[in-house]
Amino acid sequence: MAQPILVNVTEEIVRGLVNFLLRGTEYQTFCQCNICAMDITAIALNALPTRYVTTSHWRDRVFQELNTPENLEEINKQIIRAIHIVARNPRHDKRVE
Ligand SMILES: [Zn+2]
């Protein structure tokens, strides 16, 4: 038996899309530091259903299930919402927290 994994497939997809969106031209005026990128990822993930899996086969199946235009639209919507929340109140220049 292969070693079990514990992966939230939603998280994998959101991490990839956050990096992709922040590096794109549309969001080039937004901060791309690690703190902001992580906060965006966390806020978006809290608004999306988790999809934990424990095998790579199961992971691939769920990935394909999530990788549809409708699902990606919802995931993108939550990420864009999170980008604007973080842009309004970024933590990167706060000393305490
Ligand atoms: Zn920042």
PDB file of N, CA and C and ligand atoms in Angstrom:
ATOM      1  N   MET A   1       0.844  -1.203   0.000  1.00  0.00           N
ATOM      2  CA  MET A   1       0.000   0.000   0.000  1.00  0.00           C
ATOM      3  C   MET A   1       0.876   1.247   0.000  1.00  0.00           C
ATOM      4  N   ALA A   2       0.490   2.214  -0.822  1.00  0.00           N
ATOM      5  CA  ALA A   2       1.205   3.488  -0.829  1.00  0.00           C
ATOM      6  C   ALA A   2       0.940   4.225   0.473  1.00  0.00           C
ATOM      7  N   GLN A   3       1.882   5.052   0.872  1.00  0.00           N
ATOM      8  CA  GLN A   3       1.706   5.877   2.062  1.00  0.00           C
ATOM      9  C   GLN A   3       0.491   6.785   1.880  1.00  0.00           C
ATOM     10  N   PRO A   4      -0.371   6.859   2.890  1.00  0.00           N
ATOM     11  CA  PRO A   4      -1.515   7.769   2.736  1.00  0.00           C
ATOM     12  C   PRO A   4      -1.067   9.225   2.748  1.00  0.00           C
ATOM     13  N   ILE A   5      -1.810  10.025   2.055  1.00  0.00           N
ATOM     14  CA  ILE A   5      -1.574  11.470   2.068  1.00  0.00           C
ATOM     15  C   ILE A   5      -2.788  12.123   2.713  1.00  0.00           C
ATOM     16  N   LEU A   6      -2.673  13.348   3.126  1.00  0.00           N
ATOM     17  CA  LEU A   6      -3.854  14.076   3.603  1.00  0.00           C
ATOM     18  C   LEU A   6      -3.816  15.446   2.947  1.00  0.00           C
ATOM     19  N   VAL A   7      -4.633  15.587   1.920  1.00  0.00           N
ATOM     20  CA  VAL A   7      -4.588  16.792   1.096  1.00  0.00           C
ATOM     21  C   VAL A   7      -5.999  17.334   0.907  1.00  0.00           C
ATOM     22  N   ASN A   8      -6.135  18.641   1.061  1.00  0.00           N
ATOM     23  CA  ASN A   8      -7.379  19.316   0.710  1.00  0.00           C
ATOM     24  C   ASN A   8      -7.221  19.776  -0.743  1.00  0.00           C
ATOM     25  N   VAL A   9      -7.931  19.130  -1.643  1.00  0.00           N
ATOM     26  CA  VAL A   9      -7.763  19.429  -3.068  1.00  0.00           C
ATOM     27  C   VAL A   9      -8.178  20.869  -3.373  1.00  0.00           C
ATOM     28  N   THR A  10      -9.182  21.364  -2.653  1.00  0.00           N
ATOM     29  CA  THR A  10      -9.582  22.766  -2.832  1.00  0.00           C
ATOM     30  C   THR A  10      -8.386  23.684  -2.562  1.00  0.00           C
ATOM     31  N   GLU A  11      -7.625  23.361  -1.501  1.00  0.00           N
ATOM     32  CA  GLU A  11      -6.464  24.188  -1.144  1.00  0.00           C
ATOM     33  C   GLU A  11      -5.419  24.200  -2.263  1.00  0.00           C
ATOM     34  N   GLU A  12      -5.150  23.018  -2.823  1.00  0.00           N
ATOM     35  CA  GLU A  12      -4.188  22.939  -3.937  1.00  0.00           C
ATOM     36  C   GLU A  12      -4.587  23.874  -5.068  1.00  0.00           C
ATOM     37  N   ILE A  13      -5.870  23.812  -5.424  1.00  0.00           N
ATOM     38  CA  ILE A  13      -6.363  24.613  -6.545  1.00  0.00           C
ATOM     39  C   ILE A  13      -6.309  26.099  -6.196  1.00  0.00           C
ATOM     40  N   VAL A  14      -6.739  26.449  -4.978  1.00  0.00           N
ATOM     41  CA  VAL A  14      -6.760  27.862  -4.582  1.00  0.00           C
ATOM     42  C   VAL A  14      -5.335  28.425  -4.527  1.00  0.00           C
ATOM     43  N   ARG A  15      -4.390  27.680  -3.965  1.00  0.00           N
ATOM     44  CA  ARG A  15      -3.000  28.163  -3.921  1.00  0.00           C
ATOM     45  C   ARG A  15      -2.480  28.466  -5.320  1.00  0.00           C
ATOM     46  N   GLY A  16      -2.745  27.557  -6.245  1.00  0.00           N
ATOM     47  CA  GLY A  16      -2.280  27.746  -7.625  1.00  0.00           C
ATOM     48  C   GLY A  16      -2.928  28.960  -8.272  1.00  0.00           C
ATOM     49  N   LEU A  17      -4.236  29.111  -8.072  1.00  0.00           N
ATOM     50  CA  LEU A  17      -4.944  30.226  -8.705  1.00  0.00           C
ATOM     51  C   LEU A  17      -4.568  31.569  -8.082  1.00  0.00           C
ATOM     52  N   VAL A  18      -4.333  31.598  -6.770  1.00  0.00           N
ATOM     53  CA  VAL A  18      -3.921  32.857  -6.119  1.00  0.00           C
ATOM     54  C   VAL A  18      -2.588  33.311  -6.713  1.00  0.00           C
ATOM     55  N   ASN A  19      -1.636  32.407  -6.827  1.00  0.00           N
ATOM     56  CA  ASN A  19      -0.336  32.763  -7.425  1.00  0.00           C
ATOM     57  C   ASN A  19      -0.504  33.233  -8.855  1.00  0.00           C
ATOM     58  N   PHE A  20      -1.327  32.519  -9.601  1.00  0.00           N
ATOM     59  CA  PHE A  20      -1.553  32.849 -11.000  1.00  0.00           C
ATOM     60  C   PHE A  20      -2.185  34.246 -11.129  1.00  0.00           C
ATOM     61  N   LEU A  21      -3.238  34.494 -10.344  1.00  0.00           N
ATOM     62  CA  LEU A  21      -3.945  35.781 -10.448  1.00  0.00           C
ATOM     63  C   LEU A  21      -3.063  36.944 -10.006  1.00  0.00           C
ATOM     64  N   LEU A  22      -2.315  36.759  -8.900  1.00  0.00           N
ATOM     65  CA  LEU A  22      -1.485  37.861  -8.388  1.00  0.00           C
ATOM     66  C   LEU A  22      -0.346  38.195  -9.342  1.00  0.00           C
ATOM     67  N   ARG A  23       0.093  37.230 -10.142  1.00  0.00           N
ATOM     68  CA  ARG A  23       1.185  37.500 -11.079  1.00  0.00           C
ATOM     69  C   ARG A  23       0.672  38.041 -12.406  1.00  0.00           C
ATOM     70  N   GLY A  24      -0.641  37.977 -12.613  1.00  0.00           N
ATOM     71  CA  GLY A  24      -1.221  38.437 -13.872  1.00  0.00           C
ATOM     72  C   GLY A  24      -1.331  39.952 -13.938  1.00  0.00           C
ATOM     73  N   THR A  25      -1.656  40.460 -15.105  1.00  0.00           N
ATOM     74  CA  THR A  25      -1.715  41.918 -15.304  1.00  0.00           C
ATOM     75  C   THR A  25      -2.893  42.554 -14.568  1.00  0.00           C
ATOM     76  N   GLU A  26      -3.979  41.806 -14.413  1.00  0.00           N
ATOM     77  CA  GLU A  26      -5.181  42.382 -13.818  1.00  0.00           C
ATOM     78  C   GLU A  26      -4.972  42.830 -12.369  1.00  0.00           C
ATOM     79  N   TYR A  27      -4.097  42.129 -11.642  1.00  0.00           N
ATOM     80  CA  TYR A  27      -3.897  42.426 -10.224  1.00  0.00           C
ATOM     81  C   TYR A  27      -2.484  42.915  -9.928  1.00  0.00           C
ATOM     82  N   GLN A  28      -1.814  43.486 -10.929  1.00  0.00           N
ATOM     83  CA  GLN A  28      -0.421  43.886 -10.727  1.00  0.00           C
ATOM     84  C   GLN A  28      -0.282  45.051  -9.739  1.00  0.00           C
ATOM     85  N   THR A  29      -1.363  45.807  -9.513  1.00  0.00           N
ATOM     86  CA  THR A  29      -1.274  46.917  -8.559  1.00  0.00           C
ATOM     87  C   THR A  29      -1.507  46.427  -7.119  1.00  0.00           C
ATOM     88  N   PHE A  30      -1.898  45.162  -6.947  1.00  0.00           N
ATOM     89  CA  PHE A  30      -2.133  44.615  -5.609  1.00  0.00           C
ATOM     90  C   PHE A  30      -0.833  44.048  -5.050  1.00  0.00           C
ATOM     91  N   CYS A  31      -0.701  44.111  -3.711  1.00  0.00           N
ATOM     92  CA  CYS A  31       0.508  43.593  -3.072  1.00  0.00           C
ATOM     93  C   CYS A  31       0.601  42.080  -3.290  1.00  0.00           C
ATOM     94  N   GLN A  32       1.822  41.616  -3.576  1.00  0.00           N
ATOM     95  CA  GLN A  32       2.033  40.191  -3.821  1.00  0.00           C
ATOM     96  C   GLN A  32       2.944  39.549  -2.794  1.00  0.00           C
ATOM     97  N   CYS A  33       3.117  40.225  -1.643  1.00  0.00           N
ATOM     98  CA  CYS A  33       4.002  39.656  -0.624  1.00  0.00           C
ATOM     99  C   CYS A  33       3.375  38.371  -0.070  1.00  0.00           C
ATOM    100  N   ASN A  34       4.198  37.592   0.608  1.00  0.00           N
ATOM    101  CA  ASN A  34       3.772  36.302   1.146  1.00  0.00           C
ATOM    102  C   ASN A  34       2.621  36.430   2.127  1.00  0.00           C
ATOM    103  N   ILE A  35       2.670  37.473   2.961  1.00  0.00           N
ATOM    104  CA  ILE A  35       1.638  37.665   3.977  1.00  0.00           C
ATOM    105  C   ILE A  35       0.292  37.892   3.291  1.00  0.00           C
ATOM    106  N   CYS A  36       0.259  38.769   2.307  1.00  0.00           N
ATOM    107  CA  CYS A  36      -1.004  39.060   1.607  1.00  0.00           C
ATOM    108  C   CYS A  36      -1.478  37.834   0.826  1.00  0.00           C
ATOM    109  N   ALA A  37      -0.567  37.145   0.156  1.00  0.00           N
ATOM    110  CA  ALA A  37      -0.958  35.966  -0.630  1.00  0.00           C
ATOM    111  C   ALA A  37      -1.551  34.888   0.277  1.00  0.00           C
ATOM    112  N   MET A  38      -0.943  34.681   1.463  1.00  0.00           N
ATOM    113  CA  MET A  38      -1.447  33.687   2.416  1.00  0.00           C
ATOM    114  C   MET A  38      -2.804  34.097   2.973  1.00  0.00           C
ATOM    115  N   ASP A  39      -2.960  35.390   3.286  1.00  0.00           N
ATOM    116  CA  ASP A  39      -4.242  35.872   3.810  1.00  0.00           C
ATOM    117  C   ASP A  39      -5.343  35.703   2.769  1.00  0.00           C
ATOM    118  N   ILE A  40      -5.032  36.014   1.515  1.00  0.00           N
ATOM    119  CA  ILE A  40      -5.999  35.845   0.425  1.00  0.00           C
ATOM    120  C   ILE A  40      -6.397  34.370   0.332  1.00  0.00           C
ATOM    121  N   THR A  41      -5.407  33.492   0.391  1.00  0.00           N
ATOM    122  CA  THR A  41      -5.663  32.053   0.298  1.00  0.00           C
ATOM    123  C   THR A  41      -6.557  31.586   1.446  1.00  0.00           C
ATOM    124  N   ALA A  42      -6.266  32.040   2.670  1.00  0.00           N
ATOM    125  CA  ALA A  42      -7.040  31.613   3.836  1.00  0.00           C
ATOM    126  C   ALA A  42      -8.485  32.103   3.753  1.00  0.00           C
ATOM    127  N   ILE A  43      -8.662  33.365   3.375  1.00  0.00           N
ATOM    128  CA  ILE A  43     -10.022  33.934   3.311  1.00  0.00           C
ATOM    129  C   ILE A  43     -10.836  33.216   2.230  1.00  0.00           C
ATOM    130  N   ALA A  44     -10.219  32.974   1.081  1.00  0.00           N
ATOM    131  CA  ALA A  44     -10.925  32.274   0.000  1.00  0.00           C
ATOM    132  C   ALA A  44     -11.273  30.850   0.438  1.00  0.00           C
ATOM    133  N   LEU A  45     -10.324  30.154   1.082  1.00  0.00           N
ATOM    134  CA  LEU A  45     -10.566  28.766   1.490  1.00  0.00           C
ATOM    135  C   LEU A  45     -11.665  28.667   2.544  1.00  0.00           C
ATOM    136  N   ASN A  46     -11.769  29.654   3.419  1.00  0.00           N
ATOM    137  CA  ASN A  46     -12.819  29.618   4.440  1.00  0.00           C
ATOM    138  C   ASN A  46     -14.207  29.751   3.835  1.00  0.00           C
ATOM    139  N   ALA A  47     -14.285  30.241   2.609  1.00  0.00           N
ATOM    140  CA  ALA A  47     -15.579  30.422   1.950  1.00  0.00           C
ATOM    141  C   ALA A  47     -15.907  29.274   0.997  1.00  0.00           C
ATOM    142  N   LEU A  48     -14.991  28.317   0.878  1.00  0.00           N
ATOM    143  CA  LEU A  48     -15.184  27.216  -0.077  1.00  0.00           C
ATOM    144  C   LEU A  48     -15.223  25.876   0.654  1.00  0.00           C
ATOM    145  N   PRO A  49     -15.953  24.890   0.113  1.00  0.00           N
ATOM    146  CA  PRO A  49     -15.983  23.583   0.778  1.00  0.00           C
ATOM    147  C   PRO A  49     -14.612  22.891   0.710  1.00  0.00           C
ATOM    148  N   THR A  50     -14.224  22.264   1.830  1.00  0.00           N
ATOM    149  CA  THR A  50     -12.975  21.503   1.832  1.00  0.00           C
ATOM    150  C   THR A  50     -13.214  20.179   1.114  1.00  0.00           C
ATOM    151  N   ARG A  51     -12.176  19.651   0.471  1.00  0.00           N
ATOM    152  CA  ARG A  51     -12.262  18.359  -0.194  1.00  0.00           C
ATOM    153  C   ARG A  51     -11.010  17.565   0.139  1.00  0.00           C
ATOM    154  N   TYR A  52     -11.019  16.972   1.330  1.00  0.00           N
ATOM    155  CA  TYR A  52      -9.856  16.186   1.754  1.00  0.00           C
ATOM    156  C   TYR A  52      -9.855  14.809   1.117  1.00  0.00           C
ATOM    157  N   VAL A  53      -8.657  14.332   0.764  1.00  0.00           N
ATOM    158  CA  VAL A  53      -8.488  13.005   0.202  1.00  0.00           C
ATOM    159  C   VAL A  53      -7.257  12.358   0.840  1.00  0.00           C
ATOM    160  N   THR A  54      -7.149  11.037   0.723  1.00  0.00           N
ATOM    161  CA  THR A  54      -6.008  10.351   1.341  1.00  0.00           C
ATOM    162  C   THR A  54      -5.214   9.476   0.372  1.00  0.00           C
ATOM    163  N   THR A  55      -5.591   9.455  -0.898  1.00  0.00           N
ATOM    164  CA  THR A  55      -4.791   8.727  -1.879  1.00  0.00           C
ATOM    165  C   THR A  55      -4.626   9.602  -3.127  1.00  0.00           C
ATOM    166  N   SER A  56      -3.578   9.338  -3.896  1.00  0.00           N
ATOM    167  CA  SER A  56      -3.358  10.173  -5.077  1.00  0.00           C
ATOM    168  C   SER A  56      -4.409   9.896  -6.153  1.00  0.00           C
ATOM    169  N   HIS A  57      -4.916   8.655  -6.181  1.00  0.00           N
ATOM    170  CA  HIS A  57      -5.967   8.328  -7.139  1.00  0.00           C
ATOM    171  C   HIS A  57      -7.237   9.145  -6.839  1.00  0.00           C
ATOM    172  N   TRP A  58      -7.588   9.166  -5.563  1.00  0.00           N
ATOM    173  CA  TRP A  58      -8.755   9.904  -5.103  1.00  0.00           C
ATOM    174  C   TRP A  58      -8.547  11.399  -5.354  1.00  0.00           C
ATOM    175  N   ARG A  59      -7.305  11.869  -5.109  1.00  0.00           N
ATOM    176  CA  ARG A  59      -6.971  13.272  -5.346  1.00  0.00           C
ATOM    177  C   ARG A  59      -7.214  13.638  -6.818  1.00  0.00           C
ATOM    178  N   ASP A  60      -6.750  12.775  -7.735  1.00  0.00           N
ATOM    179  CA  ASP A  60      -6.925  13.051  -9.166  1.00  0.00           C
ATOM    180  C   ASP A  60      -8.405  13.103  -9.540  1.00  0.00           C
ATOM    181  N   ARG A  61      -9.180  12.194  -8.953  1.00  0.00           N
ATOM    182  CA  ARG A  61     -10.613  12.170  -9.246  1.00  0.00           C
ATOM    183  C   ARG A  61     -11.296  13.455  -8.787  1.00  0.00           C
ATOM    184  N   VAL A  62     -10.986  13.877  -7.565  1.00  0.00           N
ATOM    185  CA  VAL A  62     -11.602  15.101  -7.025  1.00  0.00           C
ATOM    186  C   VAL A  62     -11.108  16.319  -7.803  1.00  0.00           C
ATOM    187  N   PHE A  63      -9.827  16.301  -8.171  1.00  0.00           N
ATOM    188  CA  PHE A  63      -9.282  17.424  -8.948  1.00  0.00           C
ATOM    189  C   PHE A  63     -10.067  17.585 -10.253  1.00  0.00           C
ATOM    190  N   GLN A  64     -10.312  16.473 -10.925  1.00  0.00           N
ATOM    191  CA  GLN A  64     -11.059  16.546 -12.186  1.00  0.00           C
ATOM    192  C   GLN A  64     -12.492  17.010 -11.971  1.00  0.00           C
ATOM    193  N   GLU A  65     -13.058  16.559 -10.853  1.00  0.00           N
ATOM    194  CA  GLU A  65     -14.417  16.959 -10.511  1.00  0.00           C
ATOM    195  C   GLU A  65     -14.503  18.471 -10.269  1.00  0.00           C
ATOM    196  N   LEU A  66     -13.472  19.021  -9.620  1.00  0.00           N
ATOM    197  CA  LEU A  66     -13.477  20.455  -9.305  1.00  0.00           C
ATOM    198  C   LEU A  66     -13.076  21.300 -10.506  1.00  0.00           C
ATOM    199  N   ASN A  67     -12.371  20.700 -11.446  1.00  0.00           N
ATOM    200  CA  ASN A  67     -11.804  21.429 -12.575  1.00  0.00           C
ATOM    201  C   ASN A  67     -12.825  21.607 -13.707  1.00  0.00           C
ATOM    202  N   THR A  68     -14.000  22.139 -13.365  1.00  0.00           N
ATOM    203  CA  THR A  68     -15.017  22.418 -14.377  1.00  0.00           C
ATOM    204  C   THR A  68     -15.222  23.930 -14.412  1.00  0.00           C
ATOM    205  N   PRO A  69     -15.719  24.481 -15.536  1.00  0.00           N
ATOM    206  CA  PRO A  69     -15.912  25.933 -15.618  1.00  0.00           C
ATOM    207  C   PRO A  69     -16.753  26.497 -14.473  1.00  0.00           C
ATOM    208  N   GLU A  70     -17.829  25.779 -14.074  1.00  0.00           N
ATOM    209  CA  GLU A  70     -18.691  26.299 -13.006  1.00  0.00           C
ATOM    210  C   GLU A  70     -17.951  26.343 -11.666  1.00  0.00           C
ATOM    211  N   ASN A  71     -17.249  25.268 -11.342  1.00  0.00           N
ATOM    212  CA  ASN A  71     -16.508  25.244 -10.077  1.00  0.00           C
ATOM    213  C   ASN A  71     -15.391  26.268 -10.065  1.00  0.00           C
ATOM    214  N   LEU A  72     -14.655  26.373 -11.175  1.00  0.00           N
ATOM    215  CA  LEU A  72     -13.547  27.329 -11.224  1.00  0.00           C
ATOM    216  C   LEU A  72     -14.068  28.757 -11.138  1.00  0.00           C
ATOM    217  N   GLU A  73     -15.258  28.987 -11.683  1.00  0.00           N
ATOM    218  CA  GLU A  73     -15.838  30.324 -11.598  1.00  0.00           C
ATOM    219  C   GLU A  73     -16.122  30.690 -10.142  1.00  0.00           C
ATOM    220  N   GLU A  74     -16.691  29.739  -9.396  1.00  0.00           N
ATOM    221  CA  GLU A  74     -16.977  29.990  -7.979  1.00  0.00           C
ATOM    222  C   GLU A  74     -15.674  30.180  -7.185  1.00  0.00           C
ATOM    223  N   ILE A  75     -14.682  29.349  -7.454  1.00  0.00           N
ATOM    224  CA  ILE A  75     -13.400  29.466  -6.748  1.00  0.00           C
ATOM    225  C   ILE A  75     -12.759  30.816  -7.066  1.00  0.00           C
ATOM    226  N   ASN A  76     -12.749  31.199  -8.343  1.00  0.00           N
ATOM    227  CA  ASN A  76     -12.189  32.500  -8.742  1.00  0.00           C
ATOM    228  C   ASN A  76     -12.931  33.652  -8.083  1.00  0.00           C
ATOM    229  N   LYS A  77     -14.245  33.518  -7.976  1.00  0.00           N
ATOM    230  CA  LYS A  77     -15.055  34.571  -7.356  1.00  0.00           C
ATOM    231  C   LYS A  77     -14.628  34.782  -5.907  1.00  0.00           C
ATOM    232  N   GLN A  78     -14.426  33.682  -5.180  1.00  0.00           N
ATOM    233  CA  GLN A  78     -14.025  33.779  -3.771  1.00  0.00           C
ATOM    234  C   GLN A  78     -12.607  34.333  -3.635  1.00  0.00           C
ATOM    235  N   ILE A  79     -11.728  33.994  -4.578  1.00  0.00           N
ATOM    236  CA  ILE A  79     -10.360  34.520  -4.517  1.00  0.00           C
ATOM    237  C   ILE A  79     -10.364  36.030  -4.778  1.00  0.00           C
ATOM    238  N   ILE A  80     -11.128  36.463  -5.775  1.00  0.00           N
ATOM    239  CA  ILE A  80     -11.176  37.890  -6.109  1.00  0.00           C
ATOM    240  C   ILE A  80     -11.779  38.681  -4.943  1.00  0.00           C
ATOM    241  N   ARG A  81     -12.802  38.102  -4.304  1.00  0.00           N
ATOM    242  CA  ARG A  81     -13.382  38.727  -3.114  1.00  0.00           C
ATOM    243  C   ARG A  81     -12.302  38.863  -2.027  1.00  0.00           C
ATOM    244  N   ALA A  82     -11.524  37.809  -1.833  1.00  0.00           N
ATOM    245  CA  ALA A  82     -10.472  37.819  -0.813  1.00  0.00           C
ATOM    246  C   ALA A  82      -9.375  38.828  -1.162  1.00  0.00           C
ATOM    247  N   ILE A  83      -9.021  38.956  -2.433  1.00  0.00           N
ATOM    248  CA  ILE A  83      -7.990  39.918  -2.857  1.00  0.00           C
ATOM    249  C   ILE A  83      -8.420  41.333  -2.444  1.00  0.00           C
ATOM    250  N   HIS A  84      -9.691  41.649  -2.636  1.00  0.00           N
ATOM    251  CA  HIS A  84     -10.163  42.992  -2.293  1.00  0.00           C
ATOM    252  C   HIS A  84     -10.252  43.206  -0.784  1.00  0.00           C
ATOM    253  N   ILE A  85     -10.611  42.175  -0.034  1.00  0.00           N
ATOM    254  CA  ILE A  85     -10.645  42.284   1.434  1.00  0.00           C
ATOM    255  C   ILE A  85      -9.234  42.571   1.952  1.00  0.00           C
ATOM    256  N   VAL A  86      -8.251  41.824   1.477  1.00  0.00           N
ATOM    257  CA  VAL A  86      -6.874  41.991   1.952  1.00  0.00           C
ATOM    258  C   VAL A  86      -6.317  43.348   1.496  1.00  0.00           C
ATOM    259  N   ALA A  87      -6.652  43.765   0.288  1.00  0.00           N
ATOM    260  CA  ALA A  87      -6.146  45.058  -0.222  1.00  0.00           C
ATOM    261  C   ALA A  87      -6.645  46.222   0.632  1.00  0.00           C
ATOM    262  N   ARG A  88      -7.869  46.084   1.167  1.00  0.00           N
ATOM    263  CA  ARG A  88      -8.419  47.156   2.000  1.00  0.00           C
ATOM    264  C   ARG A  88      -7.748  47.228   3.361  1.00  0.00           C
ATOM    265  N   ASN A  89      -7.260  46.099   3.847  1.00  0.00           N
ATOM    266  CA  ASN A  89      -6.696  46.075   5.196  1.00  0.00           C
ATOM    267  C   ASN A  89      -5.520  45.089   5.274  1.00  0.00           C
ATOM    268  N   PRO A  90      -4.422  45.393   4.571  1.00  0.00           N
ATOM    269  CA  PRO A  90      -3.291  44.445   4.552  1.00  0.00           C
ATOM    270  C   PRO A  90      -2.581  44.402   5.904  1.00  0.00           C
ATOM    271  N   ARG A  91      -2.061  43.219   6.244  1.00  0.00           N
ATOM    272  CA  ARG A  91      -1.351  43.033   7.522  1.00  0.00           C
ATOM    273  C   ARG A  91       0.146  43.253   7.391  1.00  0.00           C
ATOM    274  N   HIS A  92       0.665  43.318   6.146  1.00  0.00           N
ATOM    275  CA  HIS A  92       2.115  43.302   5.929  1.00  0.00           C
ATOM    276  C   HIS A  92       2.885  44.464   6.570  1.00  0.00           C
ATOM    277  N   ASP A  93       2.192  45.595   6.839  1.00  0.00           N
ATOM    278  CA  ASP A  93       2.926  46.722   7.444  1.00  0.00           C
ATOM    279  C   ASP A  93       2.554  46.962   8.903  1.00  0.00           C
ATOM    280  N   LYS A  94       1.837  45.989   9.498  1.00  0.00           N
ATOM    281  CA  LYS A  94       1.503  46.125  10.910  1.00  0.00           C
ATOM    282  C   LYS A  94       2.604  45.471  11.745  1.00  0.00           C
ATOM    283  N   ARG A  95       2.961  46.137  12.860  1.00  0.00           N
ATOM    284  CA  ARG A  95       4.060  45.650  13.663  1.00  0.00           C
ATOM    285  C   ARG A  95       3.614  44.532  14.612  1.00  0.00           C
ATOM    286  N   VAL A  96       2.438  44.698  15.191  1.00  0.00           N
ATOM    287  CA  VAL A  96       1.974  43.731  16.179  1.00  0.00           C
ATOM    288  C   VAL A  96       0.894  42.859  15.550  1.00  0.00           C
ATOM    289  N   GLU A  97       0.936  41.547  15.852  1.00  0.00           N
ATOM    290  CA  GLU A  97      -0.134  40.622  15.487  1.00  0.00           C
ATOM    291  C   GLU A  97       0.385  39.206  15.464  1.00  0.00           C
TER     292      GLU A  97
HETATM  293 ZN    ZN B   1       1.498  42.477   1.277  1.00  0.00          ZN
END
